[in-house]
XYZ file of C-alpha atoms in Angstrom:
566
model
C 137.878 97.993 -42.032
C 139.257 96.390 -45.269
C 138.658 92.632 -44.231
C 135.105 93.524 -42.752
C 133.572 91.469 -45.536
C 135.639 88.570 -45.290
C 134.665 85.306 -43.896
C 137.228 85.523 -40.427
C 139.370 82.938 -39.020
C 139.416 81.926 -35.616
C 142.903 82.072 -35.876
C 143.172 85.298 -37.329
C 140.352 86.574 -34.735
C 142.112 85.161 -31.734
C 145.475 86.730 -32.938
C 147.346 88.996 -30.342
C 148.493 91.670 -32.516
C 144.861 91.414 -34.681
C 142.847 92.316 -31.694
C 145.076 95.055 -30.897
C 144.382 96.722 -34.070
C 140.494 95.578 -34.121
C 137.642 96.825 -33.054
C 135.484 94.620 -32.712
C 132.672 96.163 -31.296
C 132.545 98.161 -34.765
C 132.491 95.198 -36.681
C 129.698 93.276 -34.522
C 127.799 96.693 -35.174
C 128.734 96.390 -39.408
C 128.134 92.666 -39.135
C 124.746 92.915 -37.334
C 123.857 95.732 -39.858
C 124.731 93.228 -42.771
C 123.112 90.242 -41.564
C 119.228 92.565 -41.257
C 119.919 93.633 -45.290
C 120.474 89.968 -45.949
C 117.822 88.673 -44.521
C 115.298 91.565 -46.030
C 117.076 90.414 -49.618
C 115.971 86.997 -48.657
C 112.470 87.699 -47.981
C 112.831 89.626 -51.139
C 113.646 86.856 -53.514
C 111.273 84.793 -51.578
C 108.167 87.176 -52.770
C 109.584 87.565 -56.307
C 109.672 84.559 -56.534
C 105.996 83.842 -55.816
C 104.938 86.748 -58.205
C 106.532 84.568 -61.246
C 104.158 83.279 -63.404
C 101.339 84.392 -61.050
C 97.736 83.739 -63.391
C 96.681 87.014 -61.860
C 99.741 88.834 -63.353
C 99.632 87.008 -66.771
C 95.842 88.635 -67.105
C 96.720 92.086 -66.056
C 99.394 91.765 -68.958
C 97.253 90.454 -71.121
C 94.585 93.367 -70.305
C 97.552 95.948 -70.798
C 98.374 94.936 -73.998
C 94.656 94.909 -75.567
C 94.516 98.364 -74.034
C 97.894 99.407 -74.744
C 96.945 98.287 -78.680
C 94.102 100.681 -78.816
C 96.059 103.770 -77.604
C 98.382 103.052 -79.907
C 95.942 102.277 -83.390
C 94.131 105.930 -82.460
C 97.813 107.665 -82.223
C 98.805 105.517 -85.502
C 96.067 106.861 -87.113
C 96.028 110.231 -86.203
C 99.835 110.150 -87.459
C 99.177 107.937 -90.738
C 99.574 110.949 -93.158
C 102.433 111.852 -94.743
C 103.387 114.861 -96.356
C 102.802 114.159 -100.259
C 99.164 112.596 -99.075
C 98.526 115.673 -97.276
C 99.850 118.015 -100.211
C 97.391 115.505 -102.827
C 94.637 116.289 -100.319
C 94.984 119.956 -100.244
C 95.980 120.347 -104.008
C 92.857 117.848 -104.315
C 91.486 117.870 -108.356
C 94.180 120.554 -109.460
C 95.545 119.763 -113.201
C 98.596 120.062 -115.364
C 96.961 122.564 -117.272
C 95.849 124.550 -114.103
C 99.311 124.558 -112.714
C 100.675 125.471 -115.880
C 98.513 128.153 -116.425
C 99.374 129.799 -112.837
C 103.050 129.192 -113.761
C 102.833 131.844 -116.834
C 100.493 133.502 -114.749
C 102.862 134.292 -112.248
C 103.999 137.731 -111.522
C 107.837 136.296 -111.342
C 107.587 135.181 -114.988
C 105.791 138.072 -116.095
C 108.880 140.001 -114.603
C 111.214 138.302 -116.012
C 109.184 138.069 -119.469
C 109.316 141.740 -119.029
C 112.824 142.265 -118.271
C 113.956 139.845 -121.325
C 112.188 142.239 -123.801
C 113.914 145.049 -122.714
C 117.205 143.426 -122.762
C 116.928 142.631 -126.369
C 115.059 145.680 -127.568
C 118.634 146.919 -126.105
C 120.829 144.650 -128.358
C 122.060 142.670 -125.179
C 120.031 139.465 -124.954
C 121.886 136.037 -125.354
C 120.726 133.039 -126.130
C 121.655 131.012 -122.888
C 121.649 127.801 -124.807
C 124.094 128.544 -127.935
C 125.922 131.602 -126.561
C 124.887 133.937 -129.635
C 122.859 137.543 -129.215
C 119.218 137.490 -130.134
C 118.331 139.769 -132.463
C 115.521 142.001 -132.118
C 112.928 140.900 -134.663
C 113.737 136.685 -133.203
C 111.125 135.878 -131.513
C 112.074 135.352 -128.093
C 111.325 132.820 -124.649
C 111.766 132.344 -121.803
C 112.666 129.016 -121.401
C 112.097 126.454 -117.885
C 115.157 124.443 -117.380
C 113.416 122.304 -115.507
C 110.302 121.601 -116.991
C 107.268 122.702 -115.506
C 105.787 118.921 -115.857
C 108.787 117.728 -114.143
C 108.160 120.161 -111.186
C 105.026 119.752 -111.442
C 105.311 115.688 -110.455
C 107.821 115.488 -108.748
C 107.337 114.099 -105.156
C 109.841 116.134 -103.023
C 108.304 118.950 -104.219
C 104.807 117.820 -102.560
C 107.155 116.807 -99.347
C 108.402 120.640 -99.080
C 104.949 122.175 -99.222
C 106.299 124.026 -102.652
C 103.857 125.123 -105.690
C 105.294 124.685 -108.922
C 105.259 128.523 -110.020
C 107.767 129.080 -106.955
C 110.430 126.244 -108.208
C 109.703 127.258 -111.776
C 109.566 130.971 -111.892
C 113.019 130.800 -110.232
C 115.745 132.813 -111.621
C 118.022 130.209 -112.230
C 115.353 128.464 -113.664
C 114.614 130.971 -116.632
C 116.898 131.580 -119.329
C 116.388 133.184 -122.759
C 116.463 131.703 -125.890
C 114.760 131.590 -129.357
C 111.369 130.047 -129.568
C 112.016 127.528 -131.637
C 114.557 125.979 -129.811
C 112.478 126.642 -126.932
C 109.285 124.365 -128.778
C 111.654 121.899 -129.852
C 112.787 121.467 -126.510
C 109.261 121.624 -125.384
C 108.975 119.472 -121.587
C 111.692 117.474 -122.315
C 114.771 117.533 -119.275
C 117.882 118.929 -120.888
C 119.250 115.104 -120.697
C 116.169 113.763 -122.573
C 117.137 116.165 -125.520
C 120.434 116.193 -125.604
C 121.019 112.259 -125.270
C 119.706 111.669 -128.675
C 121.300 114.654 -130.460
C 122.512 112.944 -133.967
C 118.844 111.190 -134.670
C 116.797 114.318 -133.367
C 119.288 116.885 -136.146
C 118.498 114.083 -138.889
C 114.769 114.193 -138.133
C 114.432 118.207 -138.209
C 116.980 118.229 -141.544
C 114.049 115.880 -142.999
C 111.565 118.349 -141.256
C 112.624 121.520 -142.728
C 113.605 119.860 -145.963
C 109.690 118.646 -146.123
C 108.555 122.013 -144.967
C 110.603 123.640 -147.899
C 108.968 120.970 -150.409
C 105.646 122.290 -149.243
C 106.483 125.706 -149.786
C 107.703 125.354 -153.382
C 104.667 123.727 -154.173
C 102.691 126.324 -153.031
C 100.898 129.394 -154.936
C 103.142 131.478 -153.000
C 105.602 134.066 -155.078
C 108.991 133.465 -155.802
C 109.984 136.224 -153.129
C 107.222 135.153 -150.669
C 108.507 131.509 -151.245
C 111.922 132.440 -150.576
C 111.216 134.389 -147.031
C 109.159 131.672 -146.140
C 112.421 129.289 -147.006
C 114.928 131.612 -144.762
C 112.382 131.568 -141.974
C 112.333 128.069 -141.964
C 116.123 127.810 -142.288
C 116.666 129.935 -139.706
C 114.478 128.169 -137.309
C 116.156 124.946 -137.921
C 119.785 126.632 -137.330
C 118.508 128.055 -134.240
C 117.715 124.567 -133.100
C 120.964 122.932 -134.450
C 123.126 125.589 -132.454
C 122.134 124.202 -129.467
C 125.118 124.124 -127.208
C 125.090 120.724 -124.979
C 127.543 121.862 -122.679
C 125.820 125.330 -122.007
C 122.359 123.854 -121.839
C 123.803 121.235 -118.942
C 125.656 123.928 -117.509
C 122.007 125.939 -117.362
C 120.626 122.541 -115.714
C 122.551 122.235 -113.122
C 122.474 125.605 -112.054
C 118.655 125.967 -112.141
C 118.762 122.219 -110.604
C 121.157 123.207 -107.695
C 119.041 126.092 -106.625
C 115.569 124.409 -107.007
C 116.946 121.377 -104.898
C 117.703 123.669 -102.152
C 114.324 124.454 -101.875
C 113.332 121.597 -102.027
C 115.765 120.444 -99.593
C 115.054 122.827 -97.166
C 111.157 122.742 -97.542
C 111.315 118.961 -96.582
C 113.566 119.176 -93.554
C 111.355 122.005 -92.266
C 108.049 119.948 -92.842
C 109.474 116.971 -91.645
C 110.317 118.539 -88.477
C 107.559 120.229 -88.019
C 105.467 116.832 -89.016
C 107.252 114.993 -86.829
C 106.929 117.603 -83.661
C 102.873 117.940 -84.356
C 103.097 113.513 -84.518
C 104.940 113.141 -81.185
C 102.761 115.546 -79.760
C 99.544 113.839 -80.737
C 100.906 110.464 -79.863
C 102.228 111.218 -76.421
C 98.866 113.359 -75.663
C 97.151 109.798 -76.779
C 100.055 107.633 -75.017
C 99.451 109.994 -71.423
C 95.544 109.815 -71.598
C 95.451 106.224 -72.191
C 98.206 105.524 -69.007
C 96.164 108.104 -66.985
C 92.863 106.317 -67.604
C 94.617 103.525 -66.754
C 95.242 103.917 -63.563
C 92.490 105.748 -62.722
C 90.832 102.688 -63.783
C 93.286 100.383 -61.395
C 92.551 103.326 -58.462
C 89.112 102.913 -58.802
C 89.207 99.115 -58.837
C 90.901 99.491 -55.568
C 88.285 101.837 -54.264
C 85.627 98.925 -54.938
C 87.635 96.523 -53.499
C 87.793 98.216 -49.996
C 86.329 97.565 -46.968
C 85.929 101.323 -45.992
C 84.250 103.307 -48.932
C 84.535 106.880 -47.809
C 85.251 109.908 -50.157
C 88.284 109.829 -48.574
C 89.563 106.961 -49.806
C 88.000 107.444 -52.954
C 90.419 110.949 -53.066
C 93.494 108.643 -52.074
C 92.825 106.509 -54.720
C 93.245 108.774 -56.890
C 96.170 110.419 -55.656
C 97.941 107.599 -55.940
C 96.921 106.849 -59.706
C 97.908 110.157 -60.665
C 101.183 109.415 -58.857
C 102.057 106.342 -60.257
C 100.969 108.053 -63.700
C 103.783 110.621 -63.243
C 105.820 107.602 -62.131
C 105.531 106.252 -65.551
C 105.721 109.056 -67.360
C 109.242 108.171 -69.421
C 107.769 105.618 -70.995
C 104.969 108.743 -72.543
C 108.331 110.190 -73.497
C 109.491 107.098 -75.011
C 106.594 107.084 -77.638
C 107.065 110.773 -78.656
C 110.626 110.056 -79.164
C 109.884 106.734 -81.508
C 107.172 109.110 -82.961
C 109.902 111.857 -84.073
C 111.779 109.065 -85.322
C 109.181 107.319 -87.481
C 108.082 110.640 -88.836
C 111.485 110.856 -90.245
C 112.127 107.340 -91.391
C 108.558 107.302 -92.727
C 109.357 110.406 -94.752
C 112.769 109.398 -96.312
C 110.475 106.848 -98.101
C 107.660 109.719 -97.964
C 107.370 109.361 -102.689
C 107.023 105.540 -102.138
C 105.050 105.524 -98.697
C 102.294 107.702 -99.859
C 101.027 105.318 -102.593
C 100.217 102.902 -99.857
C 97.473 104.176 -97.635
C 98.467 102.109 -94.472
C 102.057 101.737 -95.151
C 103.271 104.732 -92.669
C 101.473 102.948 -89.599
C 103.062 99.735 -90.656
C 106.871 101.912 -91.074
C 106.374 104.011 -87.551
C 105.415 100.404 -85.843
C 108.364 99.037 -87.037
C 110.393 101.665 -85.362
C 109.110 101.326 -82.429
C 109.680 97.857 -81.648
C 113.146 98.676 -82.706
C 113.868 101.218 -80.599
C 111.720 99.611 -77.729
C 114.373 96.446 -78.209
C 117.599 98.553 -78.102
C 116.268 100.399 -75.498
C 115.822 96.901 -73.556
C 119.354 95.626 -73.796
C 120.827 98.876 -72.996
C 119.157 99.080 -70.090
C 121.848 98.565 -67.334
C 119.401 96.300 -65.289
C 119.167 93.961 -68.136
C 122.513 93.330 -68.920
C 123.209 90.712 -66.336
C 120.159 89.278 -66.908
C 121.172 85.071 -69.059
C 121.149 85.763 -72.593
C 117.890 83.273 -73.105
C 115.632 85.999 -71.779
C 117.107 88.807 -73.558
C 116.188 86.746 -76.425
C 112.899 86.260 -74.688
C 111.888 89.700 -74.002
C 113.055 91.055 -77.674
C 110.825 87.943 -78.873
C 107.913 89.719 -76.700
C 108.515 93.191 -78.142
C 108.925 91.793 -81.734
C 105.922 89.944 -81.540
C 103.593 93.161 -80.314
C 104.984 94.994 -82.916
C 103.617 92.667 -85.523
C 100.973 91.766 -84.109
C 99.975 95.788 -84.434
C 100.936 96.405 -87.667
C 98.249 93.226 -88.299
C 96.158 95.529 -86.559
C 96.475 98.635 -89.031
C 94.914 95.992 -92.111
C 92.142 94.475 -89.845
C 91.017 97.797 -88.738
C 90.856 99.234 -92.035
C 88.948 95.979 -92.802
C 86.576 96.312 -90.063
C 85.814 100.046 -91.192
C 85.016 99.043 -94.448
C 82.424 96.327 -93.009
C 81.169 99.078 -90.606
C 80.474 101.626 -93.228
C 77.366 99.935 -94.579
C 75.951 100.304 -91.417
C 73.666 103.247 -91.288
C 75.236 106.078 -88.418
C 78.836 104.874 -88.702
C 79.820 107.409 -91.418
C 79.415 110.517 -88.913
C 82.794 111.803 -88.469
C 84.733 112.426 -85.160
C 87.068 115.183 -84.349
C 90.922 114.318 -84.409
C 89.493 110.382 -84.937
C 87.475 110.233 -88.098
C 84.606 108.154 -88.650
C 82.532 106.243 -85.861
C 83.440 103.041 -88.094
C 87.155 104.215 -87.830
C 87.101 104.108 -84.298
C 84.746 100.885 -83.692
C 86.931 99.417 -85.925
C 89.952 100.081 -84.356
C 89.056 98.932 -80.946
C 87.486 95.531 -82.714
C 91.209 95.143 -84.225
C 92.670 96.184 -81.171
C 90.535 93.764 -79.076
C 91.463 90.306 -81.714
C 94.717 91.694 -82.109
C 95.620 91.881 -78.246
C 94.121 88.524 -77.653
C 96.634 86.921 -80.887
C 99.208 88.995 -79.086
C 98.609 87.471 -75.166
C 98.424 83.671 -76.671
C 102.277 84.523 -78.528
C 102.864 86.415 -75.030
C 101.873 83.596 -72.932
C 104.097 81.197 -74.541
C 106.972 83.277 -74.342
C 106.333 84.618 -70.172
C 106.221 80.616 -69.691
C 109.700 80.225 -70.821
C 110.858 83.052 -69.102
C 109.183 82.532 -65.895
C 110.681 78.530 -65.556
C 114.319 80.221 -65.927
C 113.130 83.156 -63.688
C 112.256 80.168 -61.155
C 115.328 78.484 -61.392
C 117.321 81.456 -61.307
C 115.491 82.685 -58.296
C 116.193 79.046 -56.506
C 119.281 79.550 -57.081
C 119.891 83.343 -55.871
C 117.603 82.334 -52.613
C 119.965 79.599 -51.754
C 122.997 81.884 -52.586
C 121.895 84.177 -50.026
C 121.002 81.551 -47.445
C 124.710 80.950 -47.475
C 125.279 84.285 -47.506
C 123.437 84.460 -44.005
C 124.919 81.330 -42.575
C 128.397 82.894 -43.649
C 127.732 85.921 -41.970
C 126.043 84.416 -38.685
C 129.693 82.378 -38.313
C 131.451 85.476 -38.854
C 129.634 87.263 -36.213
C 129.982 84.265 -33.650
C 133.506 84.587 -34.300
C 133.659 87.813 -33.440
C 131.301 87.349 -30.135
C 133.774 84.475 -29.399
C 136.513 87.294 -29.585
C 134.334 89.925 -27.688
C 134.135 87.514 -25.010
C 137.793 86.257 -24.857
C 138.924 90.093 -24.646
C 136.069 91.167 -21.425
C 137.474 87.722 -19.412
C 141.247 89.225 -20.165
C 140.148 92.241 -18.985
C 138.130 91.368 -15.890
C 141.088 89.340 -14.888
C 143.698 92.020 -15.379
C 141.284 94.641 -13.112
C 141.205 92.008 -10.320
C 145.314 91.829 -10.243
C 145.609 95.527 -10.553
C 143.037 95.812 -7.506
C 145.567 93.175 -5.618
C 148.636 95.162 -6.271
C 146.882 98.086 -5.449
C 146.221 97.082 -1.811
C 149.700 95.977 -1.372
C 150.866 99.311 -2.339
C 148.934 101.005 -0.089
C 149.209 98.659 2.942
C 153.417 99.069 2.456
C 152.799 103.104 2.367
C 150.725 102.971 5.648
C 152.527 100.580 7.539
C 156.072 100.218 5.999
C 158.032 97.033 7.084
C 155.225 95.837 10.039
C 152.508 95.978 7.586
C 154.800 93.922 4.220
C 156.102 91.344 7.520
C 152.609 90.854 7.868
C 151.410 90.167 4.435
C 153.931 87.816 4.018
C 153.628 86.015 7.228
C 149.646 85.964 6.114
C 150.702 84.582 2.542
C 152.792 81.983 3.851
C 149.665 80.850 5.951
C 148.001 80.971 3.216
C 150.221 78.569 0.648
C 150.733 76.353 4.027
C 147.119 76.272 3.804
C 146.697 75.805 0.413
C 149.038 72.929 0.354
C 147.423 71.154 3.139
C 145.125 69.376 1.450
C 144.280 67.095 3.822
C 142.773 69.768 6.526
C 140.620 71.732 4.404
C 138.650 72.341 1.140
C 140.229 74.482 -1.420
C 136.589 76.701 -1.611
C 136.856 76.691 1.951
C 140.731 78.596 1.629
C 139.457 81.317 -1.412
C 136.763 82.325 0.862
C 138.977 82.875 3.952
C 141.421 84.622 2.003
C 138.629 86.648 0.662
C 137.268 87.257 3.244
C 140.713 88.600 5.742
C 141.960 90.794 2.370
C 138.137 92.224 2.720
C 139.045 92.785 6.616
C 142.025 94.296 5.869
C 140.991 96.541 3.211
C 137.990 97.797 5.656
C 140.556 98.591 8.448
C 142.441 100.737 6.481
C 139.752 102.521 5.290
């Protein structure tokens, strides 16, 4: 049925050899069939068409979107966190000198401390920064590669949920060497002192040569003088024998292994950040969509003419069902969530000076997403680029409009803290101003938002209009087209049931004849022809009688005849 589709021709439908290979009641059936689905798209368009633009659907949007701004500031701000905040607010009032103090403290370094002394008690300790043995009555370190200060601030650190006495106290991050090269090395990155090698061995020549000056001049004895001299000498050797090349091959090492950690720490928080932040936000996302319709089912309820518990219960059931209905777009948020964790957190050293900045980030990403996910949408693709344009316009614009909500909710808290009552704190929220002041910046913010909005649906409802005008008279040619096609094919139907009626009548004829020669041979075929030839004599004579008078006669002696042989 290839060519059901196509618009027929009456030449093609008429066709001898077409017919035979037709069937046409089949395709008055498919036709028929085709022609209801038509008309239902028709009535279709028709009622889409009346919903664009509708005032009562602009204010349900507009109503969505203040409430849809809320649910989203509360899941914002349960989220707004990030790692180095929440390390700052655990480690809150901890100091250098406490962390320093728990670094030496530390049962790794006392260890290794330990371990060191026995090694060059032993004769077997090297100094890992000029390659030469220590001797047993140097004075020896242990030395951090990586400074303890510089552990101690840096941000990925924070981000991986590491103390500095576990990146310090690492092996690779303790290596022995004299004291003094250790003090003159101090908290200094290996870079930082080896960069400016030439001026730093100048300034400790002048050093020792000054400390030497001192000692001469002292009441010390010759001998004591001259101990005092080799001590001093030997101390500033140490420090020239420095090896730049085994101190940056210490570095790295110690570096490599420590960003690891690090490394690994802040993939594992992340992901774990980001799992706890999707969560929260879809639990917030699902209770806000379930209220929702609850809301809208309970609306209904009022609205009805019979209020039975009943109804009431079906209500319901139907909010809940169009809640699971919706439910990818709960999905949708935890998977923006996960994103924005991670985006926010790339940035996490820069983000967490700004208290409001990861709301702002995770908003951002959002919209994003929520605008890809738009144009990949098969069912948008067809849609006239002008609207696609449109709709991203819409998304863009509540996305900014909510990250103006993040700074006028913080400004509304601080207004509502001088109110006496609005400090007491709420669980998972925070403060009663917190949450007042969200829903005031939610409330100004969705209103901004639905004026934008309202613009933009008004340009996208006057091409929905005349795009819908145009589909509706599309399809009412559609119909008319079929309705010919399917006259057509009557015209055929009816063509083929006259052939056939026609073709049983001769057959009926012949079969009389064939019977009346069996019966009565010769007599019987003498007499049919002497009866035909009274019947064309008849026929031709005009004049005599009426030519409805002659079919009935004939009629009425092959009835007679047909009877008697019976």
């Amino acid at each position: 049925m290839a060519r059901e589709n196509a618009i027929l021709n009456e030449d093609e439908i008429l066709n001898e050899d077409f017919n035979e290979s037709f069937d046409f009641d089949e395709l008055e059936e498919k036709l028929q069939s085709q022609l209801e689905e038509e008309f239902s798209s028709l009535e279709f368009l028709k009622e889409e068409k009346e919903k664009i633009g509708n005032p009562d659907a602009l204010g349900k949007v507009i109503l969505d979107e203040v409430w849809k701004q809320f649910g989203n500031q509360i899941g914002l701000d349960m989220t707004n966190e990030t790692l180095n905040q929440k390390y700052d607010r655990e480690h809150q009032g901890e100091t250098y000198d406490e962390v320093g103090k728990k670094v030496m403290q530390d049962p790794k370094y006392k260890d290794a401390n330990k371990t060191m002394k026995e090694q060059q008690q032993s004769g077997n300790l090297k100094d890992e920064y000029t390659g030469k043995n220590i001797n047993q009555n140097d004075n020896a370190n242990l030395d951090h590669v990586v400074a303890r200060k510089e552990l101690y601030e840096n941000a990925r650190r924070k981000q991986a949920g590491i103390n500095t006495e576990d990146l310090a106290n690492k092996d690779e991050n303790l290596k022995a060497t004299t004291e003094s090269l250790n003090k003159s090395k101090g908290a200094k990155s290996v870079d930082e002192y080896i960069s400016g090698r030439e001026q730093r061995e100048k300034d400790l020549r002048e050093q020792n040569e000054r400390a030497n000056k001192k000692i001469d001049e002292s009441n010390m004895s010759d001998v004591e003088k001259q101990k005092a001299k080799e001590k001093n000498n030997k101390r500033l050797q140490d420090k020239l024998d420095a090896d730049d090349e085994l101190m940056k091959k210490a570095y790295k090492e110690a570096r490599k292994a420590i960003n690891k950690d690090i490394a690994k720490g802040v993939a594992k928080e992340t992901a774990k950040k980001a799992g706890k932040d999707a969560l929260k936000q879809m639990a917030v996302s699902a209770l806000f969509s379930l209220l929702k319709e609850v809301m809208n089912g309970f609306v209904r309820f009022l609205k009805s003419q019979a209020k039975s518990f009943k109804n009431f219960l079906e209500e319901m059931k139907k909010a809940i069902k169009s809640f699971f209905e919706k439910i990818s777009s709960v999905l949708q948020t935890g998977a923006s969530s996960v994103v924005g964790t991670i985006v926010t957190e790339i940035f996490g050293p820069i983000v967490s000076t700004f208290k409001k900045l990861t709301s702002l980030i995770k908003q951002g990403v959002s919209s994003v997403m929520e605008a890809v996910r738009y144009l990949n949408d098969k069912e948008n693709k067809n849609k006239p680029f002008s609207i696609k344009v449109a709709q991203v316009g819409k998304i863009i614009t509540a996305g900014l409009v909510a990250g103006g909500a993040v700074f006028l909710g913080e400004l509304f808290e601080k207004l509502l803290l001088s109110v006496p009552g609005m400090q007491i704190e709420l669980p998972l929220l925070g403060s009663l101003a917190n949450v007042i002041g969200m829903f005031l910046a939610s409330l100004v913010s969705g209103l901004v938002g639905a004026i934008i909005i309202n613009l933009i649906d008004k340009f996208i409802a006057k091409k929905q209009k005349s795009d819908a005008q145009a589909a509706t008279i599309k399809k009412a040619n559609q119909i008319i087209a079929k309705q010919h096609q399917i006259q057509i094919v009557s015209e055929a139907l009816l063509e083929r049931d006259k052939e056939n009626a026609q073709a049983n009548i001769s057959g009926r004829h012949q079969e009389a004849v064939s019977i009346m020669k069996d019966a009565y041979g010769n007599i019987m075929e003498n007499f049919v022809e002497d009866f035909c030839e009274g019947v064309n004599t008849s026929v031709i004579d005009e004049e005599d009688v009426t030519t409805n008078k002659q079919i009935d006669k004939v009629s009425k002696d092959l009835d007679d005849l047909l009877a008697g042989l019976n």
